[in-house]
Short mmCIF file of C-alpha atoms in Angstrom, two decimals:
data_model
loop_
_atom_site.label_atom_id
_atom_site.label_comp_id
_atom_site.label_asym_id
_atom_site.label_seq_id
_atom_site.Cartn_x
_atom_site.Cartn_y
_atom_site.Cartn_z
CA ASP A 25 -25.00 0.89 51.87
CA LEU A 26 -24.16 4.33 50.44
CA LEU A 27 -21.13 2.86 48.67
CA ARG A 28 -23.24 0.00 47.27
CA SER A 29 -25.81 2.51 46.03
CA GLU A 30 -23.11 4.59 44.34
CA SER A 31 -21.61 1.43 42.82
CA ALA A 32 -25.00 0.45 41.37
CA LYS A 33 -25.39 3.92 39.80
CA LEU A 34 -21.93 3.69 38.26
CA GLN A 35 -22.67 0.22 36.89
CA GLY A 36 -25.81 1.61 35.27
CA LYS A 37 -23.94 4.55 33.76
CA ARG A 38 -21.18 2.26 32.49
CA ALA A 39 -23.72 -0.06 30.88
CA SER A 40 -25.45 2.90 29.24
CA LEU A 41 -22.20 4.35 27.86
CA GLU A 42 -21.01 0.95 26.66
CA ALA A 43 -24.30 0.41 24.84
CA VAL A 44 -24.20 3.82 23.13
CA ILE A 45 -20.57 3.36 22.07
CA LYS A 46 -21.03 -0.26 20.94
CA GLU A 47 -24.20 0.52 19.00
CA HIS A 48 -22.72 3.78 17.66
CA GLY A 49 -25.61 5.78 19.04
CA PHE A 50 -23.66 8.97 18.29
CA SER A 51 -23.56 8.22 14.54
CA THR A 52 -25.99 9.22 11.82
CA GLU A 53 -28.98 7.01 11.10
CA SER A 54 -27.56 5.82 7.78
CA VAL A 55 -24.25 4.81 9.39
CA ARG A 56 -26.07 2.92 12.15
CA LYS A 57 -28.20 1.11 9.57
CA LEU A 58 -25.14 0.02 7.61
CA LEU A 59 -23.48 -1.26 10.78
CA ARG A 60 -26.59 -3.06 12.03
CA SER A 61 -28.21 -4.34 8.86
CA GLY A 62 -25.93 -7.35 8.40
CA GLN A 63 -26.00 -6.72 4.65
CA LEU A 64 -22.33 -5.76 4.80
CA SER A 65 -20.69 -8.96 5.94
CA GLY A 66 -17.50 -10.93 5.46
CA ALA A 67 -14.81 -8.95 3.66
CA SER A 68 -17.30 -6.12 3.09
CA ALA A 69 -18.12 -5.65 6.78
CA PRO A 70 -17.05 -2.29 8.26
CA ILE A 71 -14.59 -2.57 11.13
CA GLY A 72 -16.17 0.42 12.86
CA VAL A 73 -16.21 4.16 12.54
CA LEU A 74 -13.17 6.41 12.81
CA ALA A 75 -14.16 7.46 16.33
CA ASP A 76 -13.55 3.87 17.47
CA PHE A 77 -9.87 4.17 16.64
CA ILE A 78 -8.72 7.51 18.01
CA GLU A 79 -8.24 9.04 21.44
CA VAL A 80 -7.75 12.73 22.23
CA GLU A 81 -6.24 14.46 25.23
CA ASP A 82 -9.02 15.12 27.72
CA LYS A 83 -8.96 18.92 27.62
CA TYR A 84 -9.27 18.99 23.82
CA GLU A 85 -12.02 16.37 23.38
CA GLY A 86 -14.89 18.82 23.20
CA VAL A 87 -13.50 21.01 20.42
CA VAL A 88 -12.17 18.02 18.46
CA ASP A 89 -15.56 16.25 18.72
CA GLU A 90 -17.22 19.28 17.14
CA PHE A 91 -14.51 19.98 14.57
CA LEU A 92 -14.30 16.39 13.29
CA ARG A 93 -17.98 15.55 13.81
CA ASP A 94 -18.42 14.33 10.22
CA GLU A 95 -15.01 12.64 9.99
CA LEU A 96 -15.51 10.69 13.23
CA ASN A 97 -18.51 9.03 11.57
CA TYR A 98 -16.53 7.80 8.57
CA LEU A 99 -17.13 4.06 8.14
CA VAL A 100 -13.80 2.22 8.15
CA VAL A 101 -13.59 -0.62 5.63
CA LYS A 102 -10.69 -2.75 4.41
CA SER A 103 -11.06 -2.41 0.64
CA TRP A 104 -12.55 -0.33 -2.13
CA GLU A 105 -14.79 -3.30 -2.93
CA ALA A 106 -16.28 -3.02 0.57
CA ALA A 107 -16.79 0.71 0.07
CA ASN A 108 -18.47 0.09 -3.27
CA GLU A 109 -20.80 -2.47 -1.69
CA GLY A 110 -21.74 0.06 0.98
CA LEU A 111 -22.44 2.70 -1.64
CA ARG A 112 -24.60 0.19 -3.53
CA LEU A 113 -26.70 -0.35 -0.41
CA LEU A 114 -27.03 3.39 0.14
CA GLY A 115 -28.28 3.67 -3.41
CA GLY A 116 -30.96 1.08 -2.77
CA ASP A 117 -32.09 -0.52 0.49
CA VAL A 118 -30.53 1.91 2.99
CA GLU A 119 -31.50 5.59 2.91
CA GLY A 120 -29.08 8.42 3.58
CA ARG A 121 -25.44 9.20 2.93
CA ALA A 122 -22.18 7.98 4.44
CA THR A 123 -18.45 8.34 3.88
CA PHE A 124 -16.17 5.30 3.72
CA LEU A 125 -12.53 5.38 4.81
CA VAL A 126 -10.59 2.59 3.08
CA HIS A 127 -8.02 1.18 5.49
CA PRO A 128 -6.25 -1.91 4.10
CA ASP A 129 -4.02 -3.97 6.36
CA ASP A 130 -0.90 -2.53 4.74
CA SER A 131 -2.07 1.07 5.11
CA GLN A 132 1.11 2.26 6.79
CA ALA A 133 3.02 1.50 3.61
CA LYS A 134 0.51 3.51 1.57
CA PHE A 135 0.73 6.84 3.37
CA SER A 136 3.51 9.39 3.49
CA PHE A 137 3.57 12.85 4.99
CA VAL A 138 6.14 15.58 4.52
CA PHE A 139 6.39 17.96 7.45
CA ASP A 140 6.49 21.39 5.82
CA GLU A 141 8.42 23.46 8.33
CA ALA A 142 7.97 26.64 6.32
CA ALA A 143 4.20 26.22 6.16
CA ARG A 144 4.08 25.89 9.96
CA ALA A 145 6.57 28.61 10.78
CA HIS A 146 3.75 30.69 12.26
CA LEU A 147 3.30 28.27 15.15
CA ARG A 148 3.98 29.71 18.55
CA GLN A 149 4.91 26.55 20.44
CA ASP A 150 3.79 27.94 23.79
CA ARG A 151 0.35 28.94 22.49
CA VAL A 152 -0.54 27.00 19.32
CA ILE A 153 -0.68 23.19 19.21
CA PRO A 154 -1.02 21.12 16.01
CA LEU A 155 -4.27 19.17 16.26
CA LYS A 156 -2.58 15.97 15.11
CA ASP A 157 -0.33 16.14 18.19
CA CYS A 158 -3.41 15.87 20.43
CA ILE A 159 -4.72 12.70 18.80
CA ARG A 160 -3.59 9.11 19.35
CA VAL A 161 -4.36 6.27 16.96
CA PRO A 162 -3.47 2.55 17.18
CA GLU A 163 -0.09 1.77 15.65
CA ASN A 164 -1.64 -0.55 13.07
CA PHE A 165 -3.99 2.15 11.80
CA GLY A 166 -1.32 4.13 9.99
CA SER A 167 1.07 6.83 11.07
CA SER A 168 -0.26 9.72 8.97
CA LEU A 169 -4.01 10.09 9.44
CA GLU A 170 -3.65 13.77 8.55
CA VAL A 171 -3.04 12.73 4.93
CA ILE A 172 -6.58 11.31 4.80
CA LEU A 173 -8.17 14.12 6.81
CA PRO A 174 -6.94 17.54 5.61
CA LYS A 175 -8.78 19.24 8.47
CA LEU A 176 -6.64 17.26 10.88
CA GLY A 177 -3.42 18.05 9.03
CA HIS A 178 -4.22 21.76 8.94
CA GLY A 179 -5.96 22.09 12.31
CA TYR A 180 -4.52 23.81 15.39
CA ILE A 181 -5.62 24.38 18.97
CA VAL A 182 -5.33 28.00 20.14
CA PRO A 183 -5.88 29.38 23.64
CA ASP A 184 -8.53 31.99 22.76
CA ALA A 185 -10.72 33.39 20.00
CA GLU A 186 -8.55 36.46 19.42
CA THR A 187 -5.49 34.33 18.62
CA GLY A 188 -7.54 32.08 16.33
CA ARG A 189 -9.00 35.00 14.42
CA ALA A 190 -5.62 36.66 13.89
CA LEU A 191 -3.90 33.44 12.77
CA ALA A 192 -6.76 32.49 10.42
CA LEU A 193 -6.34 35.78 8.56
CA GLU A 194 -2.57 35.21 8.31
CA ASN A 195 -2.93 31.54 7.24
CA PRO A 196 -6.17 31.15 5.25
CA ASP A 197 -5.72 27.40 4.55
CA ALA A 198 -5.57 26.41 8.22
CA PHE A 199 -8.26 25.81 10.87
CA TYR A 200 -7.89 27.24 14.38
CA LEU A 201 -9.92 25.82 17.25
CA SER A 202 -10.23 27.96 20.36
CA LEU A 203 -10.72 26.28 23.71
CA SER A 204 -13.94 28.28 24.04
CA GLY A 205 -15.38 26.36 21.07
CA GLU A 206 -15.04 28.60 18.01
CA CYS A 207 -13.42 27.42 14.76
CA PHE A 208 -11.70 30.05 12.60
CA HIS A 209 -10.89 29.37 8.93
CA ASN A 210 -9.88 32.14 6.54
CA VAL A 211 -12.56 34.82 7.02
CA THR A 212 -15.14 32.42 8.55
CA VAL A 213 -15.89 31.50 12.13
CA THR A 214 -18.08 28.60 13.29
CA GLY A 215 -19.48 28.37 16.80
CA GLY A 216 -22.59 27.89 18.88
CA LYS A 217 -23.96 25.53 21.48
CA LYS A 218 -22.95 21.90 21.11
CA LEU A 219 -25.92 19.72 20.19
CA ALA A 220 -24.83 16.58 22.04
CA GLU A 221 -21.87 14.88 23.63
CA GLY A 222 -19.55 13.45 20.98
CA PRO A 223 -18.04 9.95 20.80
CA LEU A 224 -14.62 11.04 22.07
CA GLN A 225 -16.14 12.49 25.23
CA MET A 226 -18.31 9.38 25.67
CA LYS A 227 -15.22 7.19 25.55
CA ARG A 228 -13.52 9.42 28.10
CA ASP A 229 -16.62 9.30 30.33
CA LEU A 230 -16.54 5.50 30.14
CA ARG A 231 -12.88 5.45 31.19
CA GLU A 232 -13.67 7.79 34.10
CA VAL A 233 -16.61 5.63 35.22
CA GLU A 234 -14.46 2.48 35.09
CA ARG A 235 -11.68 4.19 37.06
CA HIS A 236 -14.19 5.42 39.66
CA MET A 237 -15.71 1.94 39.91
CA GLU A 238 -12.27 0.43 40.52
CA GLU A 239 -11.54 2.95 43.28
CA LEU A 240 -15.00 2.44 44.78
CA GLY A 241 -14.56 -1.33 44.69
CA ALA A 242 -11.34 -1.04 46.70
CA THR A 243 -13.06 1.26 49.21
CA MET A 244 -16.03 -1.10 49.54
CA ALA A 245 -13.72 -4.07 50.13
CA ALA A 246 -11.97 -2.18 52.94
CA GLN A 247 -15.30 -1.12 54.46
CA GLU A 248 -16.62 -4.67 54.31
CA GLN A 249 -13.54 -5.92 56.18
CA THR A 250 -14.07 -3.23 58.80
CA THR A 251 -17.75 -4.12 59.06
CA ALA A 252 -16.93 -7.81 59.50
CA ARG A 253 -14.36 -7.01 62.21
CA LEU A 254 -16.82 -4.78 64.07
CA ALA A 255 -19.50 -7.47 63.83
CA MET A 256 -17.11 -9.96 65.43
CA GLU A 257 -16.28 -7.47 68.21
CA ILE A 258 -19.98 -6.84 68.85
CA GLN A 259 -20.64 -10.59 68.98
CA SER A 260 -17.73 -11.04 71.39
CA LEU A 261 -18.98 -8.24 73.66
CA THR A 262 -22.56 -9.50 73.71
CA SER A 263 -21.89 -13.24 74.06
#
């Protein structure tokens, strides 16, 4: 009974997370309106937001969620015509602002990225990790997302605030994200309490819930077999 109760709670949590992710509850109101309105349809229909396409290593999800909060809400469309149609709606029927990321089917042929070894010579491989190395995108999305998102191309994970502050002063064009949540850029630092869980963490939570449900299902099946065997033994002893 305890296992069934826990399973029911997990099913509820999974349904809640799936609904938030599917309905893009983490996005801005204007982005949600554009996705829900149905006015962008056919070739103009968005294929999602950027957060739908990327995964981040678990231990870095929190800082990446905060650092790329705006970028993760970029509406992904397949053509400039679709982007223009979205902008037309934002200028009329739909209030607010949104950013469109144009991702044609042949996007991999459109992007190129030169790894500037000299520009990254300051990296201490045991302490500083390029942000792009922590992010996974589907193969058909393009191999150089950092070309589109400069913050991603020039972002680095550092172990602590002191390292981030020192490196930001040495490399004013880069962004350094400490695991404690601060972002250092040139002579600026951004920090504070996170307002809400971001889409990357929600997706991770959903994976964790599904994994837990799978393990719980196996445990329940074993317990049910044991219960059935004991019931037969009780019946045999009392008959």
